[in-house]
PDB file of C-alpha atoms in Angstrom:
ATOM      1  CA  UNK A   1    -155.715   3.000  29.074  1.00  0.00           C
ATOM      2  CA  UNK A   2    -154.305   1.527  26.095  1.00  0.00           C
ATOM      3  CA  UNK A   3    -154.503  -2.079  27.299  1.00  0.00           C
ATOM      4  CA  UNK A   4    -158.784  -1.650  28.233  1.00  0.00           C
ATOM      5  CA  UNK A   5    -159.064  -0.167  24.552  1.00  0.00           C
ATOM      6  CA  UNK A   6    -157.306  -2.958  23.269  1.00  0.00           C
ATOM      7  CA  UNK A   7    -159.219  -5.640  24.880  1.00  0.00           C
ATOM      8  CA  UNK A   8    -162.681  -3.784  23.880  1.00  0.00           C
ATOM      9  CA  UNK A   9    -161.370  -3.608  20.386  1.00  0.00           C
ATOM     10  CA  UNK A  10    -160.548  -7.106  19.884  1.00  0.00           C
ATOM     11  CA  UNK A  11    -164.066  -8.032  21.933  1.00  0.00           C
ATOM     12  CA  UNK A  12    -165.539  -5.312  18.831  1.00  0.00           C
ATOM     13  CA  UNK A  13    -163.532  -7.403  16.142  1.00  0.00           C
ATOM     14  CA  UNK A  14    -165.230 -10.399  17.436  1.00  0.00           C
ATOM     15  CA  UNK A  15    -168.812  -9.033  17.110  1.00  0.00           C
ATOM     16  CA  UNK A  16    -168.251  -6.703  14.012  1.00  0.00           C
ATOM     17  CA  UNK A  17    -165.721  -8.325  11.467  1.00  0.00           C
ATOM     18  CA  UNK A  18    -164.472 -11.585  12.854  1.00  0.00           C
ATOM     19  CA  UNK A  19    -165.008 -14.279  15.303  1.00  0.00           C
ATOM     20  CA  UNK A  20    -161.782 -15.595  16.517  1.00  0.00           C
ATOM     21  CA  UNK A  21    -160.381 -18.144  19.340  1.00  0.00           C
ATOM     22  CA  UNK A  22    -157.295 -15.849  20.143  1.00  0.00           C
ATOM     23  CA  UNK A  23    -157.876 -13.165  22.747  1.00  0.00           C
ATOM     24  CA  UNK A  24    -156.104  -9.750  22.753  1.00  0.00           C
ATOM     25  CA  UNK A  25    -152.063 -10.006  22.087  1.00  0.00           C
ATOM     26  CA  UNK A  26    -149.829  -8.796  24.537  1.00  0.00           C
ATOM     27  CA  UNK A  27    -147.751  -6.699  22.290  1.00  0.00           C
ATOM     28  CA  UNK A  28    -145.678  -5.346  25.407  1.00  0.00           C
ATOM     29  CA  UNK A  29    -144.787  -9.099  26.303  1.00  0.00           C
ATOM     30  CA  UNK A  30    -143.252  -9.727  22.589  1.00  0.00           C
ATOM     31  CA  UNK A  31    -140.096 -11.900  22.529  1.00  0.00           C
ATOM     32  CA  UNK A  32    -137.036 -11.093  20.684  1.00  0.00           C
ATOM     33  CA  UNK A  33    -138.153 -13.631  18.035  1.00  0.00           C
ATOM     34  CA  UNK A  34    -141.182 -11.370  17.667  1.00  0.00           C
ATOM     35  CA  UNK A  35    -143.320 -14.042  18.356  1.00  0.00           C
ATOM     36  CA  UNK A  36    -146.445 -12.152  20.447  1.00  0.00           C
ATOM     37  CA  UNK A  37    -148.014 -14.106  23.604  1.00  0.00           C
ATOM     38  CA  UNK A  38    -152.155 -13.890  23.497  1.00  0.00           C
ATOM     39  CA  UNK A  39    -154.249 -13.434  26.643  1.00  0.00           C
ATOM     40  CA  UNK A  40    -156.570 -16.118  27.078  1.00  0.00           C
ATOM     41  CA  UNK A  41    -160.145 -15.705  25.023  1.00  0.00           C
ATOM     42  CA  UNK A  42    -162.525 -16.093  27.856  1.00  0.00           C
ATOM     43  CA  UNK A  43    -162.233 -12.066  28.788  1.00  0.00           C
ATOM     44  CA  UNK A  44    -162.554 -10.819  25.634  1.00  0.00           C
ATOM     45  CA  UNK A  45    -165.926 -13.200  25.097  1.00  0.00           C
ATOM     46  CA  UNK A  46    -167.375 -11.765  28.313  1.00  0.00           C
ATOM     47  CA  UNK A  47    -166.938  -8.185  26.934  1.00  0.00           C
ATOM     48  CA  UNK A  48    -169.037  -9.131  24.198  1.00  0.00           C
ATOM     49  CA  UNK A  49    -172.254  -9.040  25.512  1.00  0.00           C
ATOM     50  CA  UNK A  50    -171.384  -5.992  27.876  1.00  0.00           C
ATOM     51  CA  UNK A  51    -170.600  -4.254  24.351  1.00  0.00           C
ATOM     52  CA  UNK A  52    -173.935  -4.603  23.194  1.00  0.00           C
ATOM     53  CA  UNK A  53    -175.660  -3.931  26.479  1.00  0.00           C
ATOM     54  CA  UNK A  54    -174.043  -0.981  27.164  1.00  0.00           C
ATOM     55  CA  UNK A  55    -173.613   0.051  23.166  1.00  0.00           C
ATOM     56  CA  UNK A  56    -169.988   0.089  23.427  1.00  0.00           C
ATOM     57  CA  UNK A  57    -169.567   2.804  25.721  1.00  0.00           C
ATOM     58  CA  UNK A  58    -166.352   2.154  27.557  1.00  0.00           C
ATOM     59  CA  UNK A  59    -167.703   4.359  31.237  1.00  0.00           C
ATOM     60  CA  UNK A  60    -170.761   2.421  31.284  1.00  0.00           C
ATOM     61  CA  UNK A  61    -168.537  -0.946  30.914  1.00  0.00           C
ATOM     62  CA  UNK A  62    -166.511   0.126  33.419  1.00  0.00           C
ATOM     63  CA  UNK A  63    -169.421   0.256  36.107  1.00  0.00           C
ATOM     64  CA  UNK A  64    -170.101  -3.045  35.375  1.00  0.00           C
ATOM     65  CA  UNK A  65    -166.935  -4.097  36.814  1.00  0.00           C
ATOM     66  CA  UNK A  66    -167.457  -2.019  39.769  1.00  0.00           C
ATOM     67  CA  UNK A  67    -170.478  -3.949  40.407  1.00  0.00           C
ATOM     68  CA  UNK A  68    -169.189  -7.043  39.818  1.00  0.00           C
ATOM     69  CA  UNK A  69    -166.325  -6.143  42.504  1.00  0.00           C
ATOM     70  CA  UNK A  70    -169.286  -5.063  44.975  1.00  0.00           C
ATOM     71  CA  UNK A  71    -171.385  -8.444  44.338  1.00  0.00           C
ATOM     72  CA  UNK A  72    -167.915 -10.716  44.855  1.00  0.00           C
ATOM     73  CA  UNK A  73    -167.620  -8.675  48.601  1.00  0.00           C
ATOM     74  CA  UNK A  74    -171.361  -9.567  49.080  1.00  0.00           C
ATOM     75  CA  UNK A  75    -170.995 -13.189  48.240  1.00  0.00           C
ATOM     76  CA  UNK A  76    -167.473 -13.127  50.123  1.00  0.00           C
ATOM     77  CA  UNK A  77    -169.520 -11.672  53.296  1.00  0.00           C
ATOM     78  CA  UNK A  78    -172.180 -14.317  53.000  1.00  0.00           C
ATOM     79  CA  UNK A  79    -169.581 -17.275  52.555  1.00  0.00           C
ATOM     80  CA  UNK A  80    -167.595 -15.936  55.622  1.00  0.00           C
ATOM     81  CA  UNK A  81    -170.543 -15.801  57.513  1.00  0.00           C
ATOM     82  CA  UNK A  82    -172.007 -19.731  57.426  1.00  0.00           C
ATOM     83  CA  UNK A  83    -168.280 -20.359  57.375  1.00  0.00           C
ATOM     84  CA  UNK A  84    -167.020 -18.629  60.443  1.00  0.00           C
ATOM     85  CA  UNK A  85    -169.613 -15.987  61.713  1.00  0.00           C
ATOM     86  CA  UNK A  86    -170.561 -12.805  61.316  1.00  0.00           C
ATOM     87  CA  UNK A  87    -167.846 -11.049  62.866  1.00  0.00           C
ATOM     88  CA  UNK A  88    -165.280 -12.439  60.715  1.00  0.00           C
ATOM     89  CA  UNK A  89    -167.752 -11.809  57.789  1.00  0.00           C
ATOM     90  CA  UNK A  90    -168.095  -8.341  58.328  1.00  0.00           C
ATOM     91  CA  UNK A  91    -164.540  -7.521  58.416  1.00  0.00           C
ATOM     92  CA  UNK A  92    -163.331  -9.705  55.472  1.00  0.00           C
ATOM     93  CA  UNK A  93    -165.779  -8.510  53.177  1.00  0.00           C
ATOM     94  CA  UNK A  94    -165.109  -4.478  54.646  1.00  0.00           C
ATOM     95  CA  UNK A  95    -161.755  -5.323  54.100  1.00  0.00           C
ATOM     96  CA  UNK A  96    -162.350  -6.645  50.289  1.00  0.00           C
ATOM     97  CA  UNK A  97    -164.683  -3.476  49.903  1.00  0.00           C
ATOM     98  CA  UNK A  98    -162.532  -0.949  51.343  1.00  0.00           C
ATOM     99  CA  UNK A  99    -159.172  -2.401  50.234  1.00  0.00           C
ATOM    100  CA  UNK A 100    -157.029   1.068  48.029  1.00  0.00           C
ATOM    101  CA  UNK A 101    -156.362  -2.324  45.175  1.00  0.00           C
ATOM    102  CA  UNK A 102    -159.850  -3.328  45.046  1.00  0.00           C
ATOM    103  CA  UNK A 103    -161.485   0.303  44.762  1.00  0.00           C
ATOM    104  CA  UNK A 104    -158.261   1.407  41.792  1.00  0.00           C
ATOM    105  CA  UNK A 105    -159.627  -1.853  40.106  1.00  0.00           C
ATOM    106  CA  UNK A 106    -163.255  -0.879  40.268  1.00  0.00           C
ATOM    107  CA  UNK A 107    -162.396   2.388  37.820  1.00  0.00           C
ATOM    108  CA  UNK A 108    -161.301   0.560  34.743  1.00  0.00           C
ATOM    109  CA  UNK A 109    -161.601  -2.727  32.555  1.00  0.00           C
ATOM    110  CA  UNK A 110    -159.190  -5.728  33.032  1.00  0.00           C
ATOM    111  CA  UNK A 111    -159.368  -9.328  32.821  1.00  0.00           C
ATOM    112  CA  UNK A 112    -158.415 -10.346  36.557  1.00  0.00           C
ATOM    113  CA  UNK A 113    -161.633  -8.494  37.615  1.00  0.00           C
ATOM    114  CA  UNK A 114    -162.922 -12.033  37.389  1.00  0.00           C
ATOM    115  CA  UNK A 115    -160.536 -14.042  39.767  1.00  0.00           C
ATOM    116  CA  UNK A 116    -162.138 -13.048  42.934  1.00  0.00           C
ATOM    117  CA  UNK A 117    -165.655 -13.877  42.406  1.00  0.00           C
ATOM    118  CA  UNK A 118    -164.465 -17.198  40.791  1.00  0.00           C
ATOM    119  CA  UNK A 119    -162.349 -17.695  43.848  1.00  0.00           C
ATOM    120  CA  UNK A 120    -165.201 -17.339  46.268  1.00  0.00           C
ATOM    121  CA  UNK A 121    -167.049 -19.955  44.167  1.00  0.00           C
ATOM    122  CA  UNK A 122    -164.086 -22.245  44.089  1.00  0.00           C
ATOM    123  CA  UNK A 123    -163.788 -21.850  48.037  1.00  0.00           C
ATOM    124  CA  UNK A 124    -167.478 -22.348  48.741  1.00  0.00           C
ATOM    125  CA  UNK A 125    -167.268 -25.297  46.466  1.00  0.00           C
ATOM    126  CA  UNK A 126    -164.823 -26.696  48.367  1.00  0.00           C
ATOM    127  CA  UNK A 127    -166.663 -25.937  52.174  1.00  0.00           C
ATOM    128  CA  UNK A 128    -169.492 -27.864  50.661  1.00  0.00           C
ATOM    129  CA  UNK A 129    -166.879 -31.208  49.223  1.00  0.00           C
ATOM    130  CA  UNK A 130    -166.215 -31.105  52.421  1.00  0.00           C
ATOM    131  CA  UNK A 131    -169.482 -31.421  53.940  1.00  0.00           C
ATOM    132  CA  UNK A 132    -171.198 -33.837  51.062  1.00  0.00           C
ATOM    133  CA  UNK A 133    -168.971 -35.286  48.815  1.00  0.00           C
ATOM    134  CA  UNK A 134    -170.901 -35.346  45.758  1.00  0.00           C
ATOM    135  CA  UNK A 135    -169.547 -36.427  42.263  1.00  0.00           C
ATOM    136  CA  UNK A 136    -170.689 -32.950  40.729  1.00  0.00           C
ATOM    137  CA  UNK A 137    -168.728 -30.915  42.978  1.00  0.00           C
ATOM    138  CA  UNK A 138    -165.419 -32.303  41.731  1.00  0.00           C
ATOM    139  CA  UNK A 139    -166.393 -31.200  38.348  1.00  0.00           C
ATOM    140  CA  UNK A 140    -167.841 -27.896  38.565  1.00  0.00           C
ATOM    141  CA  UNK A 141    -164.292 -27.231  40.750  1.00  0.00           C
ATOM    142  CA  UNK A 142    -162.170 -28.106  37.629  1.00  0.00           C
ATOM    143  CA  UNK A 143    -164.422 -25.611  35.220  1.00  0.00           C
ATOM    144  CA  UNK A 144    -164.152 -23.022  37.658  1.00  0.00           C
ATOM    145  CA  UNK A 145    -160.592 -23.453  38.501  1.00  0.00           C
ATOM    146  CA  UNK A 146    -159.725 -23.489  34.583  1.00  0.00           C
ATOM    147  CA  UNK A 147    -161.567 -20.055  34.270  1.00  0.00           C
ATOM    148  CA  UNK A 148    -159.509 -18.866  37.025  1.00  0.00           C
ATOM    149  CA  UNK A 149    -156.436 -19.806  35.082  1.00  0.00           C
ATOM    150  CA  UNK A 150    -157.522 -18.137  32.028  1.00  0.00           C
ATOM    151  CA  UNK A 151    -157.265 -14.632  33.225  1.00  0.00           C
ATOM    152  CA  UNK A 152    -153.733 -15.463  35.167  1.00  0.00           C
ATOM    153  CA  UNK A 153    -151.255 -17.887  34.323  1.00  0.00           C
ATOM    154  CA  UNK A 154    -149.850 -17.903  38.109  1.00  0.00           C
ATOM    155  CA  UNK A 155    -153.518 -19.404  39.209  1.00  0.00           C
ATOM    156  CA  UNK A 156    -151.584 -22.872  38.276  1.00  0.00           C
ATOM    157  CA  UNK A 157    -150.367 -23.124  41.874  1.00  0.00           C
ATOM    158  CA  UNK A 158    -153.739 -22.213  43.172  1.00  0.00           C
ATOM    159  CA  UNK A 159    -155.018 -25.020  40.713  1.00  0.00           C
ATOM    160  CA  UNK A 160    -152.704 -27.588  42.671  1.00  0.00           C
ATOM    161  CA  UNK A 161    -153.331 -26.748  45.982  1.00  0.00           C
ATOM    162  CA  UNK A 162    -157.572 -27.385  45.211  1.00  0.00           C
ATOM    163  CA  UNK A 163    -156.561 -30.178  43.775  1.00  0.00           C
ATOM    164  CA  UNK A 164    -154.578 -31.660  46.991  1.00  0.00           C
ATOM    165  CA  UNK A 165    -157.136 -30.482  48.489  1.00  0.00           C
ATOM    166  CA  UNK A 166    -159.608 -32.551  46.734  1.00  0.00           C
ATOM    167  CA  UNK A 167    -157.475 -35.538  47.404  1.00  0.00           C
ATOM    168  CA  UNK A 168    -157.011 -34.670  50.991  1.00  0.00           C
ATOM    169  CA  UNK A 169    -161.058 -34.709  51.707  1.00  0.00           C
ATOM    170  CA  UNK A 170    -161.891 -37.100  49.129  1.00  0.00           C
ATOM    171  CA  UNK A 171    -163.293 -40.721  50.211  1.00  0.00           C
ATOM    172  CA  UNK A 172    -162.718 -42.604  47.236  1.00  0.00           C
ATOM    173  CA  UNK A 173    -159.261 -41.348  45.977  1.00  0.00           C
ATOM    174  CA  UNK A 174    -158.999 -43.102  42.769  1.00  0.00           C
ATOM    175  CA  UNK A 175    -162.547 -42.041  41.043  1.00  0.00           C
TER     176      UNK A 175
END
């Protein structure tokens, strides 16, 4: 679709003509000004080593993401599992799998293809604050959480709620 060519074209600007620290405009999101609202960089930077890889074949990109979909369920399985067991495992990760969304997402490109791998890092993350409550961890949950933004703007409220979160579990509030 247009919106995968345009976000492998701007990735292709980046490596061919110019770097830049703007991703791909929206140009159906355009405001009666004509001012044009940019989706965040970090997508089109990840396409630029799967350009080269894959020599800018668009199928072969594609596949990618379908793995990428199939490793998130494996991790999500494994989480589940220490988490709650191996029942519950096997049916939220056959659920992720086998989900109609999730499989129509696996056949093209799109920046939110990221969100639930980083959200099964963000949730482990937070399993294991709970457990040890190492200085690290609160850290490496703000990166994460700020990559999770970058694909979707809505992520915000997710932000908040890990960081209540934090605040809930955390020992020593104030550092």
């Amino acid at each position: 679709g247009p919106e995968q060519a345009i976000s492998l074209a701007v990735s292709g600007d980046f490596l061919n003509v110019k770097f830049g620290l703007l991703g791909q405009p929206n140009i159906q999101r355009t405001t009666t000004n004509g001012h044009i609202i940019y989706s965040p960089v970090m997508f089109n930077y990840s396409l630029m080593p799967l350009l080269l890889v894959y020599r800018y074949d668009p199928i072969s990109i594609t596949y990618y993401f379908a793995f990428l979909n199939l490793v998130s369920g494996l991790l999500l399985y494994f989480l589940v599992k220490k988490i709650l067991g191996f029942n519950v495992a096997l049916l939220s990760s056959t659920l992720f799998l086998f989900d109609a969304t999730m499989i129509y997402h696996s056949t093209f490109i799109w920046t939110h293809h990221y969100i639930p791998l980083l959200s099964i890092f963000i949730f482990y993350l937070l399993y294991r604050f709970r457990q040890k409550q190492k200085i690290f961890t609160p850290l490496l949950l703000g990166v994460l959480t700020s990559l999770s933004l970058s694909p979707e703007y809505f992520y915000i409220f997710t932000m908040a709620a890990v960081f209540c979160f934090m605040l809930y579990l955390s020992k020593q509030k104030i550092r």
